[in-house]
């Protein structure tokens, strides 16, 4: 049985300036997106449509706004609506913690829709471009979760070689699944590999986007069986977590988009 290393959340401190590891993981996520998206726009199917490095830079700007605003508002609405209804001044206080992936996804969808309108491009052409570039950013975020010792897993058999005690849980030393690592591997690295190779072959416009929704929803649904539910929510109907209930419509939407895109191509 392992014990969480208890990393110092501050990576670099220069006088009054403190740089947190979590902030560095966000920078890593954005840097990986720029690198991968620039590789994508050089591919023939995107180069032929006039995609450039400037488009990638603008996509990142729109995406960051969508992630931050959507992630925060998603946390407020999906996880603690009652609390924030009575504490409206804290809704935008992102420095106090509280971001939700599903809200961030909705924020990015709105941001990409706006980008597509401004550039007069197909919405799914835009989302097909960015979808394979997103999972590495998700992986970076899970590294930040692990360093902070947050979002730990459910109780595990102490004999499990990688079972870990998270002192931050203040639970008397219960061995837990390091669910941040599971999510790093599943919805991060594995999803990236699958999407990157899936998108290398010609696909109907919208199918790569649909596959992202299916893949993320599936890996997140599985990971939630090992992740401790939020203590203020617990398990919901059918003993599923809030994250699982939010992932199910993602999977359904992904399947619908993938089928719709395929039928459009053949019609």
Short mmCIF file of C-alpha atoms in Angstrom, two decimals:
data_model
loop_
_atom_site.label_atom_id
_atom_site.label_comp_id
_atom_site.label_asym_id
_atom_site.label_seq_id
_atom_site.Cartn_x
_atom_site.Cartn_y
_atom_site.Cartn_z
CA UNK A 1 0.00 0.00 0.00
CA UNK A 2 1.28 3.45 -0.97
CA UNK A 3 0.90 6.87 0.62
CA UNK A 4 0.35 9.98 -1.48
CA UNK A 5 3.67 11.86 -1.69
CA UNK A 6 2.14 15.13 -0.42
CA UNK A 7 3.64 17.39 -3.03
CA UNK A 8 3.97 21.07 -2.28
CA UNK A 9 1.20 22.63 -4.41
CA UNK A 10 3.54 25.55 -5.15
CA UNK A 11 5.99 24.62 -7.89
CA UNK A 12 7.98 27.87 -8.00
CA UNK A 13 8.13 30.75 -5.54
CA UNK A 14 9.90 33.98 -6.38
CA UNK A 15 9.37 36.43 -3.55
CA UNK A 16 5.63 37.22 -3.41
CA UNK A 17 5.03 35.36 -6.68
CA UNK A 18 3.89 31.76 -6.28
CA UNK A 19 3.33 29.49 -9.28
CA UNK A 20 1.18 26.47 -8.51
CA UNK A 21 1.59 23.07 -10.12
CA UNK A 22 -2.07 23.16 -11.17
CA UNK A 23 -1.43 26.36 -13.12
CA UNK A 24 1.55 24.73 -14.82
CA UNK A 25 -0.60 21.76 -15.86
CA UNK A 26 -3.01 24.19 -17.52
CA UNK A 27 -0.10 25.79 -19.37
CA UNK A 28 1.05 22.31 -20.42
CA UNK A 29 -2.46 21.53 -21.67
CA UNK A 30 -2.58 24.69 -23.78
CA UNK A 31 0.94 24.10 -25.10
CA UNK A 32 0.13 20.53 -26.12
CA UNK A 33 -3.01 21.75 -27.87
CA UNK A 34 -1.03 24.30 -29.89
CA UNK A 35 1.55 21.71 -30.90
CA UNK A 36 -0.95 19.04 -31.90
CA UNK A 37 -3.38 21.40 -33.64
CA UNK A 38 -0.53 22.86 -35.68
CA UNK A 39 0.34 19.31 -36.76
CA UNK A 40 -3.30 18.78 -37.75
CA UNK A 41 -3.60 21.91 -39.92
CA UNK A 42 -0.58 20.74 -41.94
CA UNK A 43 -2.42 17.58 -42.93
CA UNK A 44 -3.72 17.67 -46.53
CA UNK A 45 -7.43 17.64 -45.65
CA UNK A 46 -7.04 20.78 -43.50
CA UNK A 47 -4.36 22.56 -45.49
CA UNK A 48 -6.57 22.27 -48.57
CA UNK A 49 -9.33 24.09 -46.69
CA UNK A 50 -7.07 27.02 -45.86
CA UNK A 51 -6.38 26.32 -42.18
CA UNK A 52 -3.35 28.19 -40.83
CA UNK A 53 -1.30 28.61 -37.66
CA UNK A 54 -3.17 31.84 -36.96
CA UNK A 55 -6.43 29.89 -36.91
CA UNK A 56 -4.93 27.56 -34.30
CA UNK A 57 -3.86 30.50 -32.13
CA UNK A 58 -7.38 31.94 -32.32
CA UNK A 59 -8.90 28.54 -31.56
CA UNK A 60 -6.83 28.38 -28.39
CA UNK A 61 -8.05 31.83 -27.31
CA UNK A 62 -11.69 30.89 -27.86
CA UNK A 63 -11.14 27.51 -26.24
CA UNK A 64 -9.55 28.93 -23.09
CA UNK A 65 -12.52 31.25 -22.59
CA UNK A 66 -14.91 28.35 -23.08
CA UNK A 67 -13.04 26.06 -20.69
CA UNK A 68 -12.72 28.58 -17.87
CA UNK A 69 -16.18 30.13 -18.06
CA UNK A 70 -18.00 26.91 -18.93
CA UNK A 71 -16.06 24.83 -16.41
CA UNK A 72 -16.83 27.23 -13.60
CA UNK A 73 -20.50 27.75 -14.47
CA UNK A 74 -20.89 24.00 -14.96
CA UNK A 75 -19.57 23.38 -11.44
CA UNK A 76 -21.93 26.01 -10.06
CA UNK A 77 -25.01 24.64 -11.85
CA UNK A 78 -24.30 20.88 -11.82
CA UNK A 79 -22.75 20.44 -8.39
CA UNK A 80 -23.57 23.29 -5.96
CA UNK A 81 -26.49 25.34 -7.30
CA UNK A 82 -28.01 25.86 -3.86
CA UNK A 83 -24.82 27.15 -2.32
CA UNK A 84 -24.06 29.62 -5.10
CA UNK A 85 -27.66 30.79 -5.26
CA UNK A 86 -27.05 32.22 -1.79
CA UNK A 87 -23.44 33.24 -2.52
CA UNK A 88 -23.64 34.92 -5.92
CA UNK A 89 -20.45 36.86 -5.27
CA UNK A 90 -18.46 33.60 -5.39
CA UNK A 91 -19.78 32.35 -8.74
CA UNK A 92 -16.75 33.64 -10.66
CA UNK A 93 -14.24 33.05 -7.85
CA UNK A 94 -12.34 30.36 -9.77
CA UNK A 95 -9.29 30.81 -7.53
CA UNK A 96 -11.27 29.16 -4.72
CA UNK A 97 -11.54 25.94 -6.74
CA UNK A 98 -14.42 24.21 -8.45
CA UNK A 99 -14.38 23.37 -12.17
CA UNK A 100 -16.49 20.78 -13.99
CA UNK A 101 -15.38 19.06 -17.19
CA UNK A 102 -18.91 18.69 -18.53
CA UNK A 103 -19.48 22.43 -18.06
CA UNK A 104 -16.13 23.14 -19.70
CA UNK A 105 -17.17 21.00 -22.65
CA UNK A 106 -20.39 22.97 -23.08
CA UNK A 107 -18.37 26.19 -22.85
CA UNK A 108 -15.98 24.99 -25.56
CA UNK A 109 -18.90 23.95 -27.77
CA UNK A 110 -20.34 27.47 -27.55
CA UNK A 111 -16.90 28.99 -28.18
CA UNK A 112 -16.30 26.77 -31.22
CA UNK A 113 -19.76 27.59 -32.58
CA UNK A 114 -18.92 31.28 -32.31
CA UNK A 115 -15.51 30.73 -33.96
CA UNK A 116 -17.13 28.77 -36.81
CA UNK A 117 -19.69 31.55 -37.37
CA UNK A 118 -17.04 34.26 -37.43
CA UNK A 119 -14.82 32.31 -39.82
CA UNK A 120 -17.73 31.00 -41.91
CA UNK A 121 -16.72 27.39 -41.41
CA UNK A 122 -18.72 24.28 -40.62
CA UNK A 123 -19.10 23.76 -36.87
CA UNK A 124 -18.17 20.08 -37.13
CA UNK A 125 -15.17 20.87 -39.32
CA UNK A 126 -13.87 22.95 -36.40
CA UNK A 127 -14.68 20.38 -33.72
CA UNK A 128 -13.24 17.52 -35.80
CA UNK A 129 -9.97 19.45 -35.92
CA UNK A 130 -9.71 20.08 -32.18
CA UNK A 131 -11.17 16.81 -30.84
CA UNK A 132 -7.97 14.70 -31.15
CA UNK A 133 -5.96 17.54 -29.57
CA UNK A 134 -8.02 17.71 -26.37
CA UNK A 135 -7.27 14.46 -24.46
CA UNK A 136 -3.62 15.38 -23.75
CA UNK A 137 -4.91 18.50 -22.01
CA UNK A 138 -7.28 16.35 -19.97
CA UNK A 139 -4.33 14.13 -19.05
CA UNK A 140 -2.37 17.19 -17.88
CA UNK A 141 -5.29 18.23 -15.70
CA UNK A 142 -5.38 14.83 -14.01
CA UNK A 143 -1.68 15.17 -13.24
CA UNK A 144 -2.59 18.40 -11.44
CA UNK A 145 -5.34 16.60 -9.51
CA UNK A 146 -2.87 13.92 -8.40
CA UNK A 147 -0.20 16.43 -7.36
CA UNK A 148 -2.80 18.27 -5.27
CA UNK A 149 -4.03 14.99 -3.76
CA UNK A 150 -7.62 15.84 -4.70
CA UNK A 151 -10.47 13.93 -6.35
CA UNK A 152 -9.19 10.69 -4.80
CA UNK A 153 -10.72 7.30 -5.44
CA UNK A 154 -13.06 5.02 -3.55
CA UNK A 155 -11.88 2.57 -0.91
CA UNK A 156 -9.70 -0.22 -2.33
CA UNK A 157 -8.42 -3.56 -1.08
CA UNK A 158 -5.21 -2.70 0.84
CA UNK A 159 -3.52 -5.64 -0.88
CA UNK A 160 -3.85 -3.87 -4.23
CA UNK A 161 -0.22 -2.94 -5.08
CA UNK A 162 -1.09 0.61 -6.15
CA UNK A 163 -3.75 1.29 -3.50
CA UNK A 164 -2.94 4.65 -1.93
CA UNK A 165 -3.69 6.55 1.27
CA UNK A 166 -4.60 10.20 0.71
CA UNK A 167 -3.97 12.14 3.95
CA UNK A 168 -6.05 15.03 2.56
CA UNK A 169 -9.12 12.78 2.82
CA UNK A 170 -8.79 12.78 6.64
CA UNK A 171 -10.40 9.35 6.74
CA UNK A 172 -8.10 7.54 9.13
CA UNK A 173 -5.80 6.16 6.45
CA UNK A 174 -8.20 4.24 4.20
CA UNK A 175 -6.51 2.66 1.16
CA UNK A 176 -8.02 4.13 -1.99
CA UNK A 177 -7.88 3.80 -5.76
CA UNK A 178 -5.65 6.53 -7.29
CA UNK A 179 -8.51 7.41 -9.64
CA UNK A 180 -6.67 10.48 -10.95
CA UNK A 181 -4.12 8.08 -12.46
CA UNK A 182 -6.89 5.93 -13.95
CA UNK A 183 -8.40 9.02 -15.59
CA UNK A 184 -4.99 10.19 -16.79
CA UNK A 185 -4.53 6.85 -18.54
CA UNK A 186 -8.11 6.40 -19.82
CA UNK A 187 -9.69 9.71 -20.81
CA UNK A 188 -6.21 11.17 -21.31
CA UNK A 189 -3.57 9.01 -22.99
CA UNK A 190 -5.67 6.11 -24.29
CA UNK A 191 -8.39 8.38 -25.68
CA UNK A 192 -5.72 10.52 -27.35
CA UNK A 193 -4.12 7.52 -29.09
CA UNK A 194 -7.47 6.15 -30.26
CA UNK A 195 -8.73 9.51 -31.56
CA UNK A 196 -5.46 10.53 -33.18
CA UNK A 197 -5.27 7.34 -35.24
CA UNK A 198 -9.02 7.31 -35.92
CA UNK A 199 -8.81 10.86 -37.31
CA UNK A 200 -5.85 10.04 -39.57
CA UNK A 201 -8.13 8.31 -42.07
CA UNK A 202 -10.74 10.28 -44.03
CA UNK A 203 -13.95 10.48 -42.01
CA UNK A 204 -17.32 12.07 -42.63
CA UNK A 205 -17.47 15.57 -41.17
CA UNK A 206 -18.70 15.19 -37.60
CA UNK A 207 -17.61 11.60 -37.02
CA UNK A 208 -14.38 12.48 -35.19
CA UNK A 209 -16.37 14.81 -32.92
CA UNK A 210 -18.92 12.09 -32.29
CA UNK A 211 -16.18 9.60 -31.48
CA UNK A 212 -14.67 12.02 -28.96
CA UNK A 213 -17.97 12.29 -27.11
CA UNK A 214 -18.40 8.52 -27.12
CA UNK A 215 -14.83 7.88 -26.01
CA UNK A 216 -14.67 10.46 -23.25
CA UNK A 217 -18.12 9.56 -21.95
CA UNK A 218 -17.23 5.86 -21.89
CA UNK A 219 -13.86 6.27 -20.12
CA UNK A 220 -15.28 8.79 -17.64
CA UNK A 221 -18.25 6.51 -16.88
CA UNK A 222 -15.88 3.63 -16.10
CA UNK A 223 -13.50 5.78 -14.03
CA UNK A 224 -16.36 7.00 -11.86
CA UNK A 225 -16.75 3.47 -10.44
CA UNK A 226 -13.35 4.01 -8.81
CA UNK A 227 -13.62 7.72 -7.98
CA UNK A 228 -15.06 8.86 -4.66
CA UNK A 229 -18.33 10.73 -5.26
CA UNK A 230 -18.47 14.32 -4.07
CA UNK A 231 -19.33 14.22 -0.37
CA UNK A 232 -22.06 16.84 -0.78
CA UNK A 233 -23.75 14.76 -3.51
CA UNK A 234 -22.99 11.10 -2.91
CA UNK A 235 -24.42 8.59 -5.35
CA UNK A 236 -27.53 9.49 -7.31
CA UNK A 237 -30.27 7.32 -8.82
CA UNK A 238 -29.34 3.70 -9.63
CA UNK A 239 -26.22 4.15 -7.46
CA UNK A 240 -24.54 6.14 -10.21
CA UNK A 241 -22.46 9.26 -9.54
CA UNK A 242 -23.21 12.72 -10.88
CA UNK A 243 -20.28 12.32 -13.28
CA UNK A 244 -21.80 9.12 -14.66
CA UNK A 245 -25.20 10.69 -15.17
CA UNK A 246 -23.57 13.59 -17.01
CA UNK A 247 -21.55 11.18 -19.15
CA UNK A 248 -24.54 9.18 -20.40
CA UNK A 249 -26.00 12.00 -22.54
CA UNK A 250 -22.49 12.62 -23.89
CA UNK A 251 -22.30 9.04 -25.12
CA UNK A 252 -25.82 9.21 -26.59
CA UNK A 253 -25.06 12.51 -28.35
CA UNK A 254 -21.79 11.09 -29.69
CA UNK A 255 -23.51 8.03 -31.15
CA UNK A 256 -26.23 10.21 -32.72
CA UNK A 257 -23.68 12.60 -34.28
CA UNK A 258 -21.51 9.74 -35.57
CA UNK A 259 -24.49 8.00 -37.21
CA UNK A 260 -25.90 11.28 -38.60
CA UNK A 261 -22.53 12.22 -40.11
CA UNK A 262 -22.13 8.79 -41.70
CA UNK A 263 -25.60 8.94 -43.28
CA UNK A 264 -24.95 12.43 -44.65
CA UNK A 265 -21.79 11.15 -46.34
CA UNK A 266 -23.57 8.24 -48.00
CA UNK A 267 -26.72 10.15 -49.00
#
